[in-house]
Coordinates of C-alpha atoms and ligand atoms in Angstrom, one line a residue:
M1 CA 0.0 0.0 0.0
S2 CA 1.4 3.4 -0.9
I3 CA 1.9 6.1 1.7
F4 CA -0.8 8.2 0.1
A5 CA -3.2 5.2 0.3
S6 CA -2.3 4.5 3.9
V7 CA -2.9 8.1 4.9
V8 CA -6.2 8.4 3.1
T9 CA -7.4 5.1 4.4
A10 CA -6.3 5.9 8.0
L11 CA -8.1 9.2 8.0
W12 CA -11.2 7.8 6.3
V13 CA -11.6 4.9 8.6
M14 CA -11.0 7.0 11.8
L15 CA -13.4 9.8 10.9
P16 CA -16.2 8.1 12.8
A17 CA -13.9 8.0 15.8
Y18 CA -12.6 11.6 15.5
V19 CA -16.0 13.2 15.4
P20 CA -17.6 11.9 18.7
N21 CA -15.3 13.8 21.1
N22 CA -15.7 17.0 19.1
V23 CA -19.4 16.7 19.0
A24 CA -19.4 16.1 22.8
V25 CA -17.5 19.3 23.3
I26 CA -20.1 21.3 21.3
A27 CA -23.3 19.4 22.4
G28 CA -22.2 18.1 25.8
G29 CA -23.4 19.3 29.2
G30 CA -26.1 18.3 31.7
P31 CA -26.1 15.4 34.1
P32 CA -22.6 13.8 34.4
L33 CA -22.1 10.1 33.7
D34 CA -20.9 9.5 37.3
G35 CA -24.0 11.1 38.8
G36 CA -21.7 13.2 41.0
R37 CA -20.4 10.1 42.8
T38 CA -16.9 10.0 44.3
L39 CA -14.3 7.3 44.8
N40 CA -11.9 7.8 47.8
G41 CA -12.8 11.5 47.8
D42 CA -12.4 12.2 44.1
R43 CA -15.1 12.3 41.5
V44 CA -15.4 9.0 39.6
L45 CA -15.2 10.8 36.2
G46 CA -16.2 14.5 36.8
D47 CA -18.6 17.0 35.3
G48 CA -16.7 16.9 31.9
K49 CA -18.2 13.5 31.0
T50 CA -21.9 13.8 30.5
W51 CA -24.7 11.6 29.2
R52 CA -25.7 14.1 26.5
G53 CA -22.1 14.4 25.2
T54 CA -21.6 10.7 25.2
V55 CA -24.9 9.8 23.5
L56 CA -24.8 12.6 20.9
G57 CA -21.1 12.0 20.2
T58 CA -21.7 8.3 19.6
A59 CA -24.7 9.0 17.5
A60 CA -22.8 11.6 15.4
G61 CA -19.8 9.3 14.8
T62 CA -22.1 6.4 13.8
L63 CA -24.2 8.6 11.5
L64 CA -21.0 9.9 9.9
A65 CA -19.9 6.3 9.1
L66 CA -23.2 5.7 7.4
V67 CA -22.8 8.9 5.4
L68 CA -19.3 7.8 4.4
N69 CA -20.7 4.5 3.2
G70 CA -22.9 6.4 0.8
L71 CA -19.8 8.4 -0.4
H72 CA -17.5 5.4 -0.5
G73 CA -17.6 4.7 -4.3
T74 CA -17.3 8.3 -5.3
V75 CA -14.4 9.1 -3.0
S76 CA -12.6 5.9 -3.8
D77 CA -12.8 6.6 -7.5
L78 CA -11.7 10.2 -7.0
L79 CA -8.6 9.3 -5.0
S80 CA -7.9 6.0 -6.8
V81 CA -7.8 4.3 -3.3
S82 CA -10.0 1.4 -2.5
L83 CA -11.5 2.7 0.8
P84 CA -13.3 0.5 3.3
T85 CA -17.0 0.7 4.1
F86 CA -18.4 0.6 7.6
P87 CA -20.6 -2.3 8.7
V88 CA -23.1 -0.9 11.3
L89 CA -21.4 -2.7 14.2
A90 CA -18.0 -1.4 13.2
A91 CA -19.5 2.1 12.9
V92 CA -21.0 2.0 16.4
G93 CA -17.8 0.4 17.8
L94 CA -15.6 3.1 16.5
A95 CA -17.8 6.0 17.7
F96 CA -18.7 4.5 21.0
G97 CA -15.2 3.2 21.5
A98 CA -13.8 6.8 21.1
M99 CA -16.1 8.0 23.9
V100 CA -15.2 5.0 26.1
G101 CA -11.5 5.8 25.6
D102 CA -12.0 9.4 26.6
V103 CA -14.1 8.4 29.6
G104 CA -11.4 5.9 30.6
A105 CA -8.8 8.6 30.5
S106 CA -10.9 10.8 32.8
F107 CA -11.3 7.9 35.2
F108 CA -7.5 7.4 35.2
K109 CA -6.9 11.1 35.7
R110 CA -9.2 11.3 38.7
R111 CA -7.6 8.3 40.3
T112 CA -4.2 10.0 40.0
G113 CA -5.4 13.2 41.6
R114 CA -5.7 15.2 38.3
G115 CA -8.7 17.6 38.3
R116 CA -11.1 18.2 35.5
G117 CA -9.5 19.7 32.5
T118 CA -5.9 18.8 33.3
A119 CA -3.7 17.9 30.4
F120 CA -2.1 14.5 30.2
P121 CA 0.1 14.6 27.1
G122 CA 0.0 11.4 25.2
L123 CA -3.1 10.1 26.9
D124 CA -5.3 13.1 25.7
Q125 CA -4.2 12.5 22.1
L126 CA -4.6 8.7 22.0
D127 CA -7.2 7.6 24.6
F128 CA -10.0 7.8 22.0
V129 CA -8.0 6.0 19.4
V130 CA -7.2 3.1 21.6
G131 CA -10.8 3.0 22.8
A132 CA -12.1 3.0 19.2
L133 CA -9.7 0.4 18.0
V134 CA -10.3 -2.0 20.9
I135 CA -14.1 -1.8 20.8
A136 CA -14.2 -2.0 17.0
A137 CA -11.9 -5.1 17.2
L138 CA -14.2 -6.6 19.8
V139 CA -17.5 -6.1 18.0
N140 CA -16.3 -6.9 14.4
S141 CA -12.9 -8.6 14.4
S142 CA -12.9 -9.7 10.8
W143 CA -13.6 -6.2 9.6
F144 CA -11.0 -4.8 12.0
T145 CA -8.2 -7.1 10.8
S146 CA -8.9 -6.6 7.1
T147 CA -9.2 -2.8 7.5
F148 CA -6.4 -2.0 10.0
T149 CA -3.4 -3.3 8.2
L150 CA 0.0 -2.5 9.7
P151 CA 0.6 0.6 7.5
V152 CA -2.9 2.0 8.3
L153 CA -2.4 1.4 12.0
V154 CA 1.0 3.1 12.0
T155 CA -0.5 6.1 10.2
V156 CA -3.4 6.3 12.7
F157 CA -1.0 6.5 15.6
V158 CA 1.2 9.1 13.9
A159 CA -1.5 11.3 12.3
T160 CA -4.0 11.3 15.2
P161 CA -2.0 13.2 17.8
L162 CA -1.2 15.9 15.2
L163 CA -4.8 16.2 14.2
H164 CA -6.0 16.2 17.8
V165 CA -3.6 19.0 18.8
T166 CA -4.7 21.1 15.8
T167 CA -8.4 20.7 16.3
N168 CA -8.2 21.3 20.0
V169 CA -6.2 24.5 19.6
V170 CA -8.8 25.7 17.1
A171 CA -11.7 24.7 19.4
H172 CA -10.0 26.6 22.2
R173 CA -9.5 29.7 20.0
L174 CA -13.1 29.6 19.0
G175 CA -14.1 29.5 22.6
L176 CA -15.7 26.1 22.4
K177 CA -13.2 24.4 24.8
N178 CA -11.8 25.7 28.1
E179 CA -8.3 24.3 27.5
P180 CA -6.4 23.9 24.3
W181 CA -6.0 20.1 24.8
Ligands
CTP1 N1 -18.0 16.3 27.1 C1 -19.2 15.7 27.4 N2 -19.3 14.4 27.5 C2 -18.2 13.6 27.2 C3 -17.0 14.2 26.8 C4 -16.9 15.6 26.7 O1 -20.2 16.4 27.7 N3 -18.4 12.2 27.2 C5 -18.0 17.8 27.0 C6 -17.9 18.4 28.4 O2 -18.6 19.6 28.4 C7 -16.4 18.7 28.6 C8 -16.0 19.1 27.2 O3 -16.8 18.3 26.3 O4 -16.1 19.7 29.5 C9 -14.5 18.9 26.9 O5 -14.2 17.5 26.9 P1 -12.9 17.0 27.6 O6 -11.7 17.8 27.4 O7 -12.8 15.5 27.3 O8 -13.3 17.1 29.2 P2 -12.7 17.9 30.4 O9 -13.8 18.9 30.8 O10 -11.4 18.4 30.1 O11 -12.7 16.8 31.6 P3 -11.6 15.7 31.9 O12 -10.5 16.3 32.7 O13 -12.4 14.7 32.6 O14 -11.1 15.2 30.5
MG2 MG1 -10.0 18.0 28.7

C-alpha cells in the first residue's frame, strides 16, 4: 500500500472515531455520567463526561460512518484508493469506543489526583484512538483485521496526535473548549 493510500485510508476509517469527542464538546453538558459520585474522595469521572455528550457523540460518529458508506464509491474513484466501508457494528464500535477511551482517561486522571481539564500529554491524544480500535476489534474482528493493516495502524498512531492537537487549539481559540488540549 502506498503512503498516500495509507494516509487516506487511515483518515477515512478513523473519521467516525474523530467526530464523537468534538461533538461532545459542542453538544455536551447536563447530568454527568458518574451522577456526581466519588471514589476515595475524588469524582469517579467528573462533570466533563456527560450523558448528553456521550450519547450525541456516539450518534454523530455512527451517523457519519453511514454517510461515508454512501460516499464510498465516489471518494474511492476520485482518490484511486479502495477505501473500506463501515458495517453498522463497526461504525458503532468506532464511535462508542472513542467515547469510552475518553471516559477511561478521565477515570484514570481522577484516580491519579488530576482535576477536571488537566492535560495529560499522550493520553489526551490517544485515549479515544485506543478505545475506538479496541471496541471495533471486539465487535467486528474480521472487519477490523482486514481494514487496519499495519501501514494503516501506524499512520493512525502518527497522524491522530497531530490532528488532535490542531483541532483542540482551534476549538479553544473559537471559545468552544476551556483548554487547548
Ligand atoms: N463532554 C461531554 N461528554 C463527554 C465528553 C466531553 O459532555 N463524554 C464535554 C464536556 O462539556 C467537557 C468538554 O466536552 O467539559 C470537553 O471534553 P474533555 O476535554 O474531554 O473534558 P474535560 O472537561 O477536560 O474533563 P476531563 O478532565 O475529565 O477530561
Ligand atoms: Mg479535557
